Coordinates of C-alpha atoms in Angstrom, one line a residue:
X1 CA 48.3 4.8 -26.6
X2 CA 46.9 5.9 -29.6
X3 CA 42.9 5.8 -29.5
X4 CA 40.8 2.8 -30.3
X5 CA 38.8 2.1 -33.4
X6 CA 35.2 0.5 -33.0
X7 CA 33.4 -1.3 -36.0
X8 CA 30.4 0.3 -36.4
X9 CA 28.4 1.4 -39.8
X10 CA 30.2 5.1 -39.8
X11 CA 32.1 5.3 -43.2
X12 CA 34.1 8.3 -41.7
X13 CA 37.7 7.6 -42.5
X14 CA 40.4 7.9 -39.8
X15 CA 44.5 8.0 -40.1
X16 CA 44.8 6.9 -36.2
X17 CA 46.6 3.6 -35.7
X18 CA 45.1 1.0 -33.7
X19 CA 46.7 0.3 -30.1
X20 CA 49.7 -2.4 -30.9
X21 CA 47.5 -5.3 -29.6
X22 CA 44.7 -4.7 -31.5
X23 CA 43.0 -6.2 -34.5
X24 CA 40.5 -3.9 -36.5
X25 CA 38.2 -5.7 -38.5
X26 CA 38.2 -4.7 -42.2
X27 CA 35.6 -6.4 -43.6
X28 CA 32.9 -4.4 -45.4
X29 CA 29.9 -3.8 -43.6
X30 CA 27.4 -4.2 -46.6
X31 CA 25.2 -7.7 -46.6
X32 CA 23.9 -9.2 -49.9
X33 CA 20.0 -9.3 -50.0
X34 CA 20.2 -13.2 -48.6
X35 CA 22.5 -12.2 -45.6
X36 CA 20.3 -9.0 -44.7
X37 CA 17.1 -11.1 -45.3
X38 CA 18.7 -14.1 -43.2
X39 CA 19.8 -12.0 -40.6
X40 CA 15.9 -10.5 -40.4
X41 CA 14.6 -13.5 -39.9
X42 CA 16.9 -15.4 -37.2
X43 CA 16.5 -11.9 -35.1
X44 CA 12.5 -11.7 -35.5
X45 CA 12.8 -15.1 -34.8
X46 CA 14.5 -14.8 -31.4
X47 CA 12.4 -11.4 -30.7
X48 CA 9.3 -13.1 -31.3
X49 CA 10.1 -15.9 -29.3
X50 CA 11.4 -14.4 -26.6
X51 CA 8.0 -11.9 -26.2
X52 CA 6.0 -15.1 -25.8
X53 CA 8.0 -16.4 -23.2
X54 CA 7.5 -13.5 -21.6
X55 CA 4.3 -13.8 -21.8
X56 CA 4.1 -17.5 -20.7
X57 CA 6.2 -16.4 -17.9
X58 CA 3.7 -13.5 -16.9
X59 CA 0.8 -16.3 -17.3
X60 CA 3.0 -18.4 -14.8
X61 CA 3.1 -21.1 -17.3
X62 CA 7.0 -20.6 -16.8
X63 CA 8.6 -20.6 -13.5
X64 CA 12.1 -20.0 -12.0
X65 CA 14.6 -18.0 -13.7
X66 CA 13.9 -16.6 -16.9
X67 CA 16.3 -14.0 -18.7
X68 CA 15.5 -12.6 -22.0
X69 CA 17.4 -11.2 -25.1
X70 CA 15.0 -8.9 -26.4
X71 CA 17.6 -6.0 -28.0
X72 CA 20.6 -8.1 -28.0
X73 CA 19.3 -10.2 -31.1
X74 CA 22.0 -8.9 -33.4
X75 CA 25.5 -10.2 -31.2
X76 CA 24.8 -14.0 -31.7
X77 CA 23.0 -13.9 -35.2
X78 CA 26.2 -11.6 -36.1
X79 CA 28.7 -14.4 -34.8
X80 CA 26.7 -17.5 -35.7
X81 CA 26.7 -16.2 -39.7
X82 CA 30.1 -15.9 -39.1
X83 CA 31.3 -19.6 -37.9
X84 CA 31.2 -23.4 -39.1
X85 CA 29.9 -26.4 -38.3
X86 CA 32.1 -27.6 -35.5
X87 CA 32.5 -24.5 -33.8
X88 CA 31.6 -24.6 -30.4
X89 CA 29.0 -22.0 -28.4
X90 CA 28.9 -21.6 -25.1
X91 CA 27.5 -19.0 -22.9
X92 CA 25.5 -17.5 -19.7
X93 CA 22.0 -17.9 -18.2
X94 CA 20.4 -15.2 -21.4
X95 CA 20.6 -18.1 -23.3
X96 CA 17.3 -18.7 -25.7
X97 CA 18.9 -16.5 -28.5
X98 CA 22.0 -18.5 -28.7
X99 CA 19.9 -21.8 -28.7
X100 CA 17.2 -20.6 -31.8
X101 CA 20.3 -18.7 -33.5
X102 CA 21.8 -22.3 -33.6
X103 CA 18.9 -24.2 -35.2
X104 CA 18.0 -25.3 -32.1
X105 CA 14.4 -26.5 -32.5
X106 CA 11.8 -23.7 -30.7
X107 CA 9.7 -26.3 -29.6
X108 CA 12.6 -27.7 -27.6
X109 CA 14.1 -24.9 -26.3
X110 CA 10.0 -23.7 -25.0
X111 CA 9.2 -27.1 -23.9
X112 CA 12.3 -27.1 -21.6
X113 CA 11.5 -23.8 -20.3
X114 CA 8.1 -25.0 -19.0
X115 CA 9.7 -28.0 -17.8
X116 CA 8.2 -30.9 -20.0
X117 CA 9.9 -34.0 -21.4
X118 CA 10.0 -32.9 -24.9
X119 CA 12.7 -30.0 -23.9
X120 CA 16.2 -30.2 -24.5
X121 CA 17.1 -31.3 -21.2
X122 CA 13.8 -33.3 -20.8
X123 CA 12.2 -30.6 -19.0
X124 CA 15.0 -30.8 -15.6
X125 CA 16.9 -28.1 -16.5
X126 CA 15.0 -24.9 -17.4
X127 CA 15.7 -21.5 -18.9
X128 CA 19.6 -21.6 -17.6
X129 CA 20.4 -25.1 -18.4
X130 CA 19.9 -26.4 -22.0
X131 CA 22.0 -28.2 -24.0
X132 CA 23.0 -29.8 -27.5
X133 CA 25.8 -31.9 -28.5
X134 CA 24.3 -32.1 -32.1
X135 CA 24.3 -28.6 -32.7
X136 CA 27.6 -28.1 -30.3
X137 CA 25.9 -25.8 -27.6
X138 CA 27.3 -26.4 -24.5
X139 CA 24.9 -24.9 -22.3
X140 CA 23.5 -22.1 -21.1
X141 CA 25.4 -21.7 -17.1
X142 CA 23.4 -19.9 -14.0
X143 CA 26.9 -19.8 -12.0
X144 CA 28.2 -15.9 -13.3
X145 CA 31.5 -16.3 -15.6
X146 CA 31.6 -20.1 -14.4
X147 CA 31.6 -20.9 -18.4
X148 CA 34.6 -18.6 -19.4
X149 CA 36.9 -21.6 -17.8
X150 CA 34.7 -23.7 -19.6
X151 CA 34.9 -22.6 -23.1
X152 CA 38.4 -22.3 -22.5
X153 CA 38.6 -26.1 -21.8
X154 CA 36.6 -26.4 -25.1
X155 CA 39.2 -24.9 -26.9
X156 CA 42.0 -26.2 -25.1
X157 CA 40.3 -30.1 -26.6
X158 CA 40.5 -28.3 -30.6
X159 CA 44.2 -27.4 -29.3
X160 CA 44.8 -30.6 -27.9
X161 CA 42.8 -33.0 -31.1
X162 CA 44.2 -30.5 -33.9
X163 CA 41.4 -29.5 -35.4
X164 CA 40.4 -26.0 -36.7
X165 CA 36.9 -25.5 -34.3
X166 CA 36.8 -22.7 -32.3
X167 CA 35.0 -22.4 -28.8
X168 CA 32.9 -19.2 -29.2
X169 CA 32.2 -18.4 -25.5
X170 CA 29.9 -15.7 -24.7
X171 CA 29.9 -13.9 -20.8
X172 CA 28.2 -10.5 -19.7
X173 CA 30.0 -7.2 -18.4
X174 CA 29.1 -8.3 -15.4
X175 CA 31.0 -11.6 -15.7
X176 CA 34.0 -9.4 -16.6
X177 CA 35.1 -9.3 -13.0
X178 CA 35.1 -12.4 -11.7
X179 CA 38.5 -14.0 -10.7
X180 CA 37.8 -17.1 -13.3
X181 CA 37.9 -15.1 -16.1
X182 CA 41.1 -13.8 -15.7
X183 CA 43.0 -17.3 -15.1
X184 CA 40.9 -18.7 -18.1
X185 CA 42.7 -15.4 -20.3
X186 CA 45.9 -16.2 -18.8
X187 CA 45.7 -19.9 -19.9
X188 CA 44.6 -19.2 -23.4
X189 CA 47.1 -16.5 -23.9
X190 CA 49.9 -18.7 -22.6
X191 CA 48.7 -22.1 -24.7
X192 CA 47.4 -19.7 -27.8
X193 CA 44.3 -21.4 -27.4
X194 CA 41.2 -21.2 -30.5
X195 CA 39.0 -19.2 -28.5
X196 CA 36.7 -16.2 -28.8
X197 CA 36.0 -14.4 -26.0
X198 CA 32.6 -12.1 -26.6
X199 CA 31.3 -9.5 -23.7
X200 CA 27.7 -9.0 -24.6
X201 CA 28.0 -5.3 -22.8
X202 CA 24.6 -4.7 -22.3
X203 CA 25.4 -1.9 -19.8
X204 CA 23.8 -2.5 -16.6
X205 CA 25.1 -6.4 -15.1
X206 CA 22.0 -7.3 -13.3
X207 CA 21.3 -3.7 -12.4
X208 CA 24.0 -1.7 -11.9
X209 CA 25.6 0.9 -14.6
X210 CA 29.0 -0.2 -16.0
X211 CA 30.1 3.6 -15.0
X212 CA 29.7 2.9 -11.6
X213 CA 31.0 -1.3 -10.8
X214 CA 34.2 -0.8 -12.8
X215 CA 37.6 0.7 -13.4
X216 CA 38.0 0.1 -16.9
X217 CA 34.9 0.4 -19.0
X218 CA 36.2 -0.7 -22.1
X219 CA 35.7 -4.4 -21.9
X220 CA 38.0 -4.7 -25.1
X221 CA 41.2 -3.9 -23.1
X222 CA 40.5 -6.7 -20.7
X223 CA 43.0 -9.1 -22.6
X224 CA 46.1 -6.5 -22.4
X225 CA 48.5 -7.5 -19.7
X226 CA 47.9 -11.5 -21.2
X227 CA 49.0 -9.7 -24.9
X228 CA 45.2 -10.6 -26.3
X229 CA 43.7 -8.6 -29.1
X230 CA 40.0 -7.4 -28.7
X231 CA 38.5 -4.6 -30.3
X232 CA 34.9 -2.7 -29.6
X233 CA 31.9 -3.8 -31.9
X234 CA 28.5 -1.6 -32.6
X235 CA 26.3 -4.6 -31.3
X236 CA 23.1 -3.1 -32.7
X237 CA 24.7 -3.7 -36.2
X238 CA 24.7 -7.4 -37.0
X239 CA 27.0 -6.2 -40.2
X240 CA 28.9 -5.2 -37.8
X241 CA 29.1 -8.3 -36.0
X242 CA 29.4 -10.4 -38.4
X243 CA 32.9 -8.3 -39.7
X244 CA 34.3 -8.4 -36.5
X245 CA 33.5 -12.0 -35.8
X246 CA 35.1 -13.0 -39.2
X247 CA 38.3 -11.3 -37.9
X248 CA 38.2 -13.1 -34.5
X249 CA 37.4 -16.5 -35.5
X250 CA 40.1 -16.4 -38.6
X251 CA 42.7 -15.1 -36.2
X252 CA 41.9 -18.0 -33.9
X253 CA 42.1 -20.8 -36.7
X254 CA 45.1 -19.6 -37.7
X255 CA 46.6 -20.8 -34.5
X256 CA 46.9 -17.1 -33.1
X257 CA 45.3 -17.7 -29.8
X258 CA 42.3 -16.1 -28.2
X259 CA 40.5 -12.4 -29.0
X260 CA 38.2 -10.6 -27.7
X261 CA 35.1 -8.9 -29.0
X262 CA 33.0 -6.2 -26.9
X263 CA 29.8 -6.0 -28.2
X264 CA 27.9 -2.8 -27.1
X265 CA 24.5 -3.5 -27.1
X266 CA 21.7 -2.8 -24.9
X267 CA 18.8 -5.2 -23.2
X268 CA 15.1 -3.8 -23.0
X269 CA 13.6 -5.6 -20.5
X270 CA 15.3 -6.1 -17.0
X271 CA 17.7 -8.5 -16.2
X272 CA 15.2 -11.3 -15.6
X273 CA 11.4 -11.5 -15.7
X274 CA 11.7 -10.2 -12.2
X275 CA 13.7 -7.2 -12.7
X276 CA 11.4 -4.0 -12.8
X277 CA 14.7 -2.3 -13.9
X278 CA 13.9 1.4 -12.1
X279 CA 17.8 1.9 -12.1
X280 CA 17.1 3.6 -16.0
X281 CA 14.7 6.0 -17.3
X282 CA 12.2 4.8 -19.8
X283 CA 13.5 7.4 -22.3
X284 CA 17.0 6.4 -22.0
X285 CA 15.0 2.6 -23.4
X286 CA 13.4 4.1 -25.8
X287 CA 15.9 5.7 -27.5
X288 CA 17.7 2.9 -28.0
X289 CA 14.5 1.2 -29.7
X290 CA 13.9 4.1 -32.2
X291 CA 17.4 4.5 -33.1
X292 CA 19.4 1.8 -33.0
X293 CA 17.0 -1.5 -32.8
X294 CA 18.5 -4.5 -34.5
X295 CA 15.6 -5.5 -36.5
X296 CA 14.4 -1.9 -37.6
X297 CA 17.8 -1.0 -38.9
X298 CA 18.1 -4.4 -41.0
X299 CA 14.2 -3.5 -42.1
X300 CA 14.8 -0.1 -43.2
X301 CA 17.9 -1.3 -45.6
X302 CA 15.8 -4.2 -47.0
X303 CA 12.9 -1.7 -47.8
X304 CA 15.1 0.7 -49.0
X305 CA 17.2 -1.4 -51.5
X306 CA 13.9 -2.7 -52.8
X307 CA 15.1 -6.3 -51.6
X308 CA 11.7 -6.6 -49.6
X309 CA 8.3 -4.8 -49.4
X310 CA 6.1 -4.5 -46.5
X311 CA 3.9 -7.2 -47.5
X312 CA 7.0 -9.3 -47.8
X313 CA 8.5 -8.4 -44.5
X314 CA 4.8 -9.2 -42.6
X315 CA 4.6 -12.6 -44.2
X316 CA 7.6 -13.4 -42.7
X317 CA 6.4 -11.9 -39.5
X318 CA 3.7 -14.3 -39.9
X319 CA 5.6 -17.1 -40.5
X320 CA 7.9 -16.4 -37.4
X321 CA 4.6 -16.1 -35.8
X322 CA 3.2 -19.3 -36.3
X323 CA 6.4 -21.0 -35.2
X324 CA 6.3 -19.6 -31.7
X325 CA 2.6 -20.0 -31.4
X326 CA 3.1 -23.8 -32.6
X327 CA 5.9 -24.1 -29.8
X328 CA 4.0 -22.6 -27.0
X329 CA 0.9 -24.4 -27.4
X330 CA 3.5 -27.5 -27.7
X331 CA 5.6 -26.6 -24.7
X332 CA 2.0 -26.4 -22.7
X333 CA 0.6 -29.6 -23.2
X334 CA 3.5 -32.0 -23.2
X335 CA 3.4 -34.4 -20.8
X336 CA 5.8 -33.5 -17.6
X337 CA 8.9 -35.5 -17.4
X338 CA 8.4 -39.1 -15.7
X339 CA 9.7 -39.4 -11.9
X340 CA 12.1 -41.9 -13.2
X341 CA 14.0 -38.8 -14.9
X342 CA 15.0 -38.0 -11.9
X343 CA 18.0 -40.8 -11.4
X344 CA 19.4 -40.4 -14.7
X345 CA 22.0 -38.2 -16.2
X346 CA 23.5 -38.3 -12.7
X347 CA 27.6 -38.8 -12.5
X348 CA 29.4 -39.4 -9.6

């Protein structure tokens, strides 16, 4: 098999053929001074707010669960600048980024996490459990790969209605081996279902080095006995992303069935608030932050193209800022939902 490609911001040129059940993205992976400036923001955006819950959580303001995104901004602002209104997100338990990177409202999505009635849920469902029909997220899920099958059956109701939506539905490398996914691949394969499939491949599950929990490493070559497409992506890159993503979702709305896109990217805190994460070294982490951060690279272009100066990029700082300062103090003194709350949004 001839080797693999991986869309990254190399400009090396290469006369090896992708693998026969691949598509290469061939978009260019230069942003206009909006895109890079919009891309800036949604990431500090989710950074930022992710930090304070962090900190909320440290204060105990925050309890349960509580799984952050902090280096793994680039993957969903990547793919959301990519799709349409319609399309359809759904994705794990690290689910803030997905929810802000939607328009989701930060007040909401920090009011829910401290459990008061002005969260998206009303404050019953937490840091794994949000949701909004408006904005077509269809949850953040705490049961690992349980929403592969489900963003399947999302597509499988765009099949079904004819439209041209597409389910984007995220899962982690650690998902990649659970029995569900598999069925839900073979079933989108066999109905040529509108659905992307991304692998945030952050490298470690909830602690354990991909090198060590499974046979094949390359997540992108999960889809090959079911005939599905998937190619490698630079996750650190959201020009990158947002090439490969164009690639997927046009593939899929041309009634080609499913692909899937491995994004390598790379979490800097543990896997949740209670993770220490001793199973890496601290310089392997910061590496990672001095040379391929999100943010810093989309900084460094802005700067450099004279699209942005430094007082520019710390008033948007601010700005970002004051958002998530205005939705923790929000999320803190909302009133806790009433006991009534708990008899409704029941089915049986």
């Amino acid at each position: 098999m001839a080797p693999r490609k991986t869309a990254s911001t190399s400009s090396r040129k290469t006369t090896a053929k992708p693998a026969r059940n691949e598509t290469i993205g061939s978009n260019s992976l230069t942003f206009t001074k909006e895109e890079e400036l919009h891309a800036y923001r949604e990431m500090l955006m989710i950074r930022r707010f992710e930090e304070k819950a962090g900190q909320l959580y440290g204060m105990g303001v925050i309890g349960g669960f509580c799984h952050l995104y902090i280096g793994q901004e680039a993957v969903v602002v990547g793919m959301q600048m990519a799709q349409k209104d319609g399309d359809q997100v759904i994705t794990s338990y690290r689910d803030h980024g997905h929810m802000i990177a939607l328009g989701m409202s930060a007040r909401g999505v920090m009011a829910e996490l401290t459990g008061r009635r002005g969260g998206l849920s009303k404050g019953k469902g937490g840091s794994m459990h949000m949701f909004s029909k408006e904005k077509g997220f269809y949850g953040g899920h705490g049961i690992v790969g349980g929403q592969v099958s489900l963003g399947t059956g999302l597509a499988f109701a765009n099949k079904y209605r004819g439209n041209d939506q597409v389910s984007v539905t995220y899962f982690g490398d650690g998902a990649a081996n659970q029995g569900q996914v598999y069925e839900s691949f073979n079933m989108a394969a066999l109905w040529k279902l509108p659905v992307v499939y991304i692998i945030e491949n952050n490298r470690y599950a909830m602690g354990t080095s991909t090198v060590r929990s499974t046979a094949q490493s390359n997540f992108s070559k999960r889809g090959e006995g079911f005939g599905i497409p998937g190619v490698q992506v630079d996750g650190m890159d959201v020009r990158a992303v947002k090439a490969a993503a164009e690639e997927a979702i046009a593939h899929c709305r041309a009634g080609k069935g499913p692909y899937i896109l491995e994004m390598l990217t790379y979490r800097y805190r543990g896997h949740s608030m209670s993770d220490p994460a001793k199973y890496r070294s601290k310089d392997e982490v910061q590496k990672m932050r001095s040379e391929h951060d999100p943010l810093e690279q989309v900084k460094a272009r802005l700067l450099e193209q004279g699209w942005a100066s430094e007082d520019d990029l710390k008033q948007i700082d601010k700005d970002v800022r004051d958002i998530v300062a205005d939705s923790a103090e929000f999320a803190q003194n909302d009133a806790e939902p009433d006991v009534s709350e708990l008899y409704t949004d029941i089915l049986l």
